[in-house]
GROMACS .gro file of C-alpha atoms in nm:
model
  277
    1MET     CA    1  -0.015  -0.029   0.028
    2ILE     CA    2   0.242   0.188   0.049
    3ALA     CA    3   0.459   0.124  -0.185
    4VAL     CA    4   0.136   0.218  -0.442
    5PHE     CA    5   0.035   0.535  -0.295
    6MET     CA    6   0.331   0.758  -0.172
    7LEU     CA    7   0.656   0.605  -0.285
    8GLY     CA    8   0.489   0.550  -0.680
    9PRO     CA    9   0.391   0.929  -0.721
   10ALA     CA   10   0.706   1.081  -0.548
   11ILE     CA   11   0.910   0.818  -0.784
   12TRP     CA   12   0.638   0.912  -1.037
   13SER     CA   13   0.695   1.282  -1.000
   14ILE     CA   14   1.062   1.304  -0.886
   15TYR     CA   15   1.095   1.171  -1.307
   16VAL     CA   16   0.834   1.410  -1.434
   17SER     CA   17   1.003   1.729  -1.292
   18PHE     CA   18   1.297   1.691  -1.492
   19THR     CA   19   1.078   1.700  -1.786
   20ASN     CA   20   0.856   1.938  -1.954
   21MET     CA   21   0.546   1.728  -1.918
   22ALA     CA   22   0.269   1.977  -1.982
   23LEU     CA   23  -0.140   1.919  -2.028
   24THR     CA   24  -0.134   2.136  -2.329
   25GLY     CA   25   0.146   2.220  -2.592
   26VAL     CA   26   0.484   2.005  -2.674
   27GLY     CA   27   0.536   1.876  -2.319
   28ALA     CA   28   0.158   1.762  -2.367
   29ASP     CA   29   0.226   1.508  -2.687
   30THR     CA   30   0.626   1.455  -2.620
   31PRO     CA   31   0.666   1.549  -2.305
   32GLN     CA   32   1.093   1.587  -2.333
   33PHE     CA   33   1.399   1.480  -2.059
   34VAL     CA   34   1.490   1.879  -1.962
   35GLY     CA   35   1.757   1.709  -1.651
   36PHE     CA   36   1.811   2.028  -1.437
   37ASP     CA   37   1.577   2.283  -1.714
   38ASN     CA   38   1.315   2.316  -1.465
   39PHE     CA   39   1.539   2.433  -1.168
   40VAL     CA   40   1.775   2.657  -1.331
   41HIS     CA   41   1.473   2.838  -1.475
   42ILE     CA   42   1.294   2.820  -1.070
   43PHE     CA   43   1.583   3.056  -0.976
   44ARG     CA   44   1.537   3.320  -1.171
   45ASP     CA   45   1.195   3.310  -1.190
   46GLY     CA   46   1.075   3.662  -0.989
   47GLU     CA   47   0.734   3.503  -0.917
   48PHE     CA   48   0.885   3.204  -0.794
   49LEU     CA   49   1.166   3.429  -0.522
   50ASN     CA   50   0.922   3.578  -0.389
   51SER     CA   51   0.666   3.258  -0.349
   52LEU     CA   52   1.034   3.201  -0.148
   53ARG     CA   53   0.992   3.537   0.090
   54VAL     CA   54   0.664   3.550   0.107
   55SER     CA   55   0.722   3.230   0.290
   56LEU     CA   56   0.982   3.229   0.463
   57THR     CA   57   0.768   3.560   0.603
   58TYR     CA   58   0.439   3.343   0.692
   59LEU     CA   59   0.672   3.019   0.800
   60VAL     CA   60   0.882   3.213   1.056
   61PHE     CA   61   0.622   3.443   1.197
   62SER     CA   62   0.268   3.199   1.166
   63ALA     CA   63   0.484   2.909   1.314
   64LEU     CA   64   0.809   2.975   1.501
   65ILE     CA   65   0.662   3.282   1.700
   66GLY     CA   66   0.288   3.231   1.715
   67GLN     CA   67   0.263   2.845   1.666
   68ALA     CA   68   0.528   2.792   1.880
   69GLY     CA   69   0.593   3.074   2.082
   70LEU     CA   70   0.206   3.119   2.176
   71GLY     CA   71   0.166   2.717   2.190
   72LEU     CA   72   0.454   2.731   2.501
   73LEU     CA   73   0.305   3.015   2.664
   74LEU     CA   74  -0.043   2.830   2.671
   75ALA     CA   75   0.123   2.466   2.796
   76LEU     CA   76   0.285   2.649   3.058
   77LEU     CA   77  -0.064   2.884   3.171
   78MET     CA   78  -0.237   2.532   3.213
   79ARG     CA   79   0.064   2.348   3.389
   80ARG     CA   80  -0.081   2.269   3.806
   81ARG     CA   81  -0.440   2.438   3.678
   82ASN     CA   82  -0.733   2.296   3.814
   83ILE     CA   83  -0.871   2.063   3.508
   84VAL     CA   84  -1.243   2.287   3.516
   85PHE     CA   85  -1.013   2.534   3.409
   86LYS     CA   86  -0.712   2.271   3.210
   87SER     CA   87  -1.113   2.146   3.020
   88ILE     CA   88  -1.194   2.523   2.878
   89LEU     CA   89  -0.932   2.678   2.773
   90GLY     CA   90  -0.803   2.335   2.625
   91ALA     CA   91  -1.159   2.298   2.423
   92ILE     CA   92  -1.151   2.557   2.290
   93ILE     CA   93  -0.814   2.571   2.117
   94VAL     CA   94  -0.845   2.220   1.987
   95ALA     CA   95  -1.198   2.314   1.874
   96ALA     CA   96  -0.927   2.569   1.688
   97TRP     CA   97  -0.737   2.296   1.535
   98VAL     CA   98  -1.000   2.006   1.479
   99ILE     CA   99  -1.223   2.217   1.210
  100PRO     CA  100  -1.090   2.128   0.799
  101ASP     CA  101  -0.888   2.429   0.702
  102VAL     CA  102  -1.166   2.542   0.477
  103VAL     CA  103  -1.405   2.602   0.693
  104ALA     CA  104  -1.161   2.767   0.937
  105GLY     CA  105  -1.036   2.949   0.591
  106PHE     CA  106  -1.423   3.031   0.536
  107VAL     CA  107  -1.450   3.194   0.921
  108TRP     CA  108  -1.201   3.416   0.884
  109SER     CA  109  -1.281   3.586   0.564
  110ALA     CA  110  -1.683   3.640   0.702
  111PHE     CA  111  -1.519   3.782   1.087
  112LEU     CA  112  -1.286   3.951   0.844
  113ALA     CA  113  -1.545   4.064   0.573
  114GLY     CA  114  -1.656   4.409   0.505
  115GLY     CA  115  -1.431   4.774   0.443
  116PRO     CA  116  -1.542   5.116   0.302
  117GLN     CA  117  -1.574   4.995  -0.031
  118SER     CA  118  -1.690   4.593   0.010
  119VAL     CA  119  -2.085   4.522  -0.097
  120LEU     CA  120  -2.075   4.247   0.136
  121ASP     CA  121  -2.179   4.330   0.506
  122PRO     CA  122  -1.929   4.398   0.780
  123GLY     CA  123  -1.763   4.066   0.942
  124LEU     CA  124  -1.749   4.056   1.317
  125LEU     CA  125  -1.451   4.236   1.323
  126ASN     CA  126  -1.540   4.518   1.164
  127THR     CA  127  -1.865   4.534   1.357
  128ILE     CA  128  -1.700   4.614   1.604
  129PHE     CA  129  -1.460   4.870   1.527
  130SER     CA  130  -1.768   5.027   1.393
  131THR     CA  131  -1.939   4.992   1.743
  132PHE     CA  132  -1.649   5.190   1.890
  133GLY     CA  133  -1.658   5.470   1.651
  134LEU     CA  134  -1.332   5.319   1.431
  135PRO     CA  135  -1.361   5.337   1.085
  136ARG     CA  136  -1.374   4.971   0.876
  137HIS     CA  137  -1.143   4.824   0.707
  138ALA     CA  138  -1.082   4.593   0.420
  139TRP     CA  139  -0.852   4.376   0.613
  140LEU     CA  140  -0.782   4.086   0.320
  141GLN     CA  141  -0.661   4.388   0.129
  142GLU     CA  142  -0.492   4.678   0.323
  143ALA     CA  143  -0.310   4.426   0.557
  144PRO     CA  144  -0.343   4.048   0.384
  145MET     CA  145  -0.010   3.845   0.547
  146THR     CA  146  -0.098   4.026   0.938
  147MET     CA  147  -0.455   3.864   0.889
  148VAL     CA  148  -0.319   3.491   0.711
  149VAL     CA  149  -0.055   3.512   0.948
  150ILE     CA  150  -0.263   3.511   1.251
  151ALA     CA  151  -0.530   3.314   1.136
  152ASN     CA  152  -0.247   3.100   1.114
  153ILE     CA  153  -0.186   3.103   1.425
  154TRP     CA  154  -0.510   3.051   1.591
  155ARG     CA  155  -0.540   2.782   1.410
  156GLY     CA  156  -0.278   2.559   1.474
  157THR     CA  157  -0.170   2.625   1.844
  158ALA     CA  158  -0.335   2.367   1.953
  159PHE     CA  159  -0.076   2.081   1.827
  160SER     CA  160   0.231   2.332   1.995
  161MET     CA  161   0.009   2.315   2.291
  162LEU     CA  162   0.009   1.958   2.355
  163LEU     CA  163   0.285   1.875   2.286
  164TYR     CA  164   0.430   2.111   2.510
  165ALA     CA  165   0.217   1.973   2.808
  166SER     CA  166   0.287   1.685   2.708
  167ALA     CA  167   0.675   1.697   2.806
  168LEU     CA  168   0.585   1.972   3.098
  169GLU     CA  169   0.394   1.661   3.303
  170SER     CA  170   0.726   1.498   3.222
  171ILE     CA  171   0.963   1.687   3.469
  172PRO     CA  172   0.988   1.606   3.746
  173GLN     CA  173   0.864   1.916   4.036
  174GLU     CA  174   1.088   1.801   4.301
  175LEU     CA  175   1.332   2.037   4.051
  176LEU     CA  176   1.099   2.333   4.077
  177GLU     CA  177   1.031   2.350   4.376
  178ALA     CA  178   1.399   2.302   4.418
  179SER     CA  179   1.498   2.592   4.247
  180SER     CA  180   1.236   2.814   4.421
  181ILE     CA  181   1.375   2.761   4.741
  182ASP     CA  182   1.770   2.833   4.610
  183GLY     CA  183   1.569   3.147   4.478
  184ALA     CA  184   1.558   3.141   4.109
  185ASN     CA  185   1.268   3.286   3.970
  186ILE     CA  186   1.029   3.211   3.737
  187TRP     CA  187   1.272   3.358   3.480
  188ALA     CA  188   1.576   3.176   3.602
  189SER     CA  189   1.350   2.819   3.627
  190LEU     CA  190   1.228   2.837   3.278
  191ARG     CA  191   1.558   2.910   3.120
  192TYR     CA  192   1.753   2.697   3.313
  193ILE     CA  193   1.522   2.378   3.443
  194ILE     CA  194   1.217   2.372   3.206
  195LEU     CA  195   1.371   2.485   2.885
  196PRO     CA  196   1.634   2.245   2.833
  197LEU     CA  197   1.395   1.943   3.005
  198ILE     CA  198   1.180   2.028   2.670
  199ARG     CA  199   1.442   2.051   2.406
  200GLY     CA  200   1.366   1.775   2.267
  201ALA     CA  201   0.984   1.865   2.268
  202ILE     CA  202   1.081   2.197   2.108
  203GLY     CA  203   1.278   2.026   1.816
  204THR     CA  204   1.002   1.762   1.756
  205ASP     CA  205   0.772   2.118   1.732
  206LEU     CA  206   0.959   2.315   1.520
  207LEU     CA  207   1.002   2.051   1.221
  208LEU     CA  208   0.643   1.924   1.244
  209ILE     CA  209   0.500   2.301   1.233
  210THR     CA  210   0.788   2.391   0.929
  211LEU     CA  211   0.707   2.068   0.823
  212ALA     CA  212   0.315   2.123   0.778
  213THR     CA  213   0.352   2.463   0.662
  214LEU     CA  214   0.528   2.514   0.470
  215SER     CA  215   0.239   2.302   0.317
  216ASP     CA  216   0.024   2.478   0.361
  217PHE     CA  217  -0.308   2.651   0.080
  218THR     CA  218  -0.592   2.581   0.130
  219LEU     CA  219  -0.600   2.810   0.465
  220VAL     CA  220  -0.484   3.105   0.254
  221TYR     CA  221  -0.600   2.983  -0.121
  222VAL     CA  222  -0.953   3.041   0.050
  223LEU     CA  223  -0.846   3.381   0.252
  224THR     CA  224  -0.713   3.540  -0.043
  225ALA     CA  225  -0.850   3.340  -0.356
  226GLY     CA  226  -0.470   3.265  -0.470
  227SER     CA  227  -0.430   3.666  -0.619
  228ASN     CA  228  -0.262   3.873  -0.371
  229VAL     CA  229   0.115   3.831  -0.416
  230ASN     CA  230   0.238   3.912  -0.058
  231THR     CA  231   0.020   3.612   0.023
  232GLU     CA  232   0.140   3.441  -0.281
  233LEU     CA  233   0.237   3.059  -0.104
  234MET     CA  234   0.491   2.826  -0.333
  235THR     CA  235   0.243   2.590  -0.231
  236ILE     CA  236   0.009   2.787  -0.428
  237TYR     CA  237   0.243   2.944  -0.692
  238GLN     CA  238   0.264   2.580  -0.769
  239TYR     CA  239  -0.115   2.519  -0.784
  240ARG     CA  240  -0.113   2.788  -1.001
  241GLN     CA  241   0.142   2.692  -1.277
  242ALA     CA  242   0.073   2.295  -1.225
  243PHE     CA  243  -0.321   2.350  -1.264
  244GLN     CA  244  -0.368   2.674  -1.399
  245PHE     CA  245  -0.100   2.699  -1.658
  246TYR     CA  246  -0.063   2.328  -1.735
  247GLN     CA  247   0.366   2.320  -1.680
  248ILE     CA  248   0.340   1.952  -1.497
  249GLY     CA  249   0.699   1.935  -1.548
  250TYR     CA  250   0.839   2.309  -1.360
  251GLY     CA  251   0.530   2.250  -1.076
  252SER     CA  252   0.716   1.888  -1.025
  253ALA     CA  253   1.080   2.048  -0.953
  254ILE     CA  254   0.885   2.349  -0.769
  255ALA     CA  255   0.755   2.079  -0.573
  256LEU     CA  256   1.106   1.890  -0.487
  257LEU     CA  257   1.235   2.192  -0.389
  258ILE     CA  258   0.953   2.341  -0.146
  259ILE     CA  259   1.030   1.956   0.048
  260ALA     CA  260   1.373   2.019   0.029
  261ALA     CA  261   1.367   2.320   0.220
  262GLY     CA  262   1.122   2.149   0.529
  263ALA     CA  263   1.417   1.864   0.539
  264ILE     CA  264   1.720   2.140   0.551
  265LEU     CA  265   1.512   2.393   0.802
  266SER     CA  266   1.489   2.047   0.966
  267LEU     CA  267   1.895   1.942   0.992
  268ILE     CA  268   1.880   2.286   1.100
  269TYR     CA  269   1.692   2.269   1.410
  270THR     CA  270   1.793   1.932   1.475
  271ARG     CA  271   2.212   2.084   1.518
  272ILE     CA  272   2.092   2.446   1.664
  273LEU     CA  273   1.950   2.266   1.981
  274ARG     CA  274   2.133   1.916   1.934
  275VAL     CA  275   1.869   1.715   1.996
  276ASP     CA  276   1.782   1.339   1.758
  277LEU     CA  277   1.459   1.315   1.625
   0.00000   0.00000   0.00000
């Protein structure tokens, strides 16, 4: 099953990336092996370089800073709390995680809808602004990257929170009590005890959310329809090349580079954190 549905398509995609295969034109009739031409063209393609910049910006702010940082903060807040507090907070956060990406995209579209020139009814955010006498904004047009970053943080923080909460439970309470007796404040305990002991969880979280964020497509595409160069991720650019312009070989080459980017970042994490994943 793995060979048929995973290894087979993966090998086929690698082969296709070295051809000029397309759904129309010469590449559709007689695909030819072109070697590294697709990859050379990619690194000379200004649109791809823009999508790479956008993807890295999206990754840093929504995943590495947003999801990982907020997830750790929430896990620390839930540590040693009563069961009612943990259940309510956990349910609220996990609810955002289990919603399908398409549904989450439409929820955020409705939340951010409206604006000074929009024919749509104002969404909840603009309604709140109007209630306090503040001007309404076309959020997805005025600050598209900020909005998709916030939406992705809302969408994916639960995974990091659950991972860190599980790691924090494994820290012996005696260590923290001993450090408190020795005069360590909360920041010293966090820096010298908690973070070193959950280093493996941090590495695992960064690796997984990086791979997930680099392959993110649905949420951003639903919010922006893939029409904004300021939010065009590499996955959206690959989709346009492969399924709108029908350049299957070129799109497959972009897909391989996305995988390579994830692998490189994963190696960087393991080197910096010095963990075995």
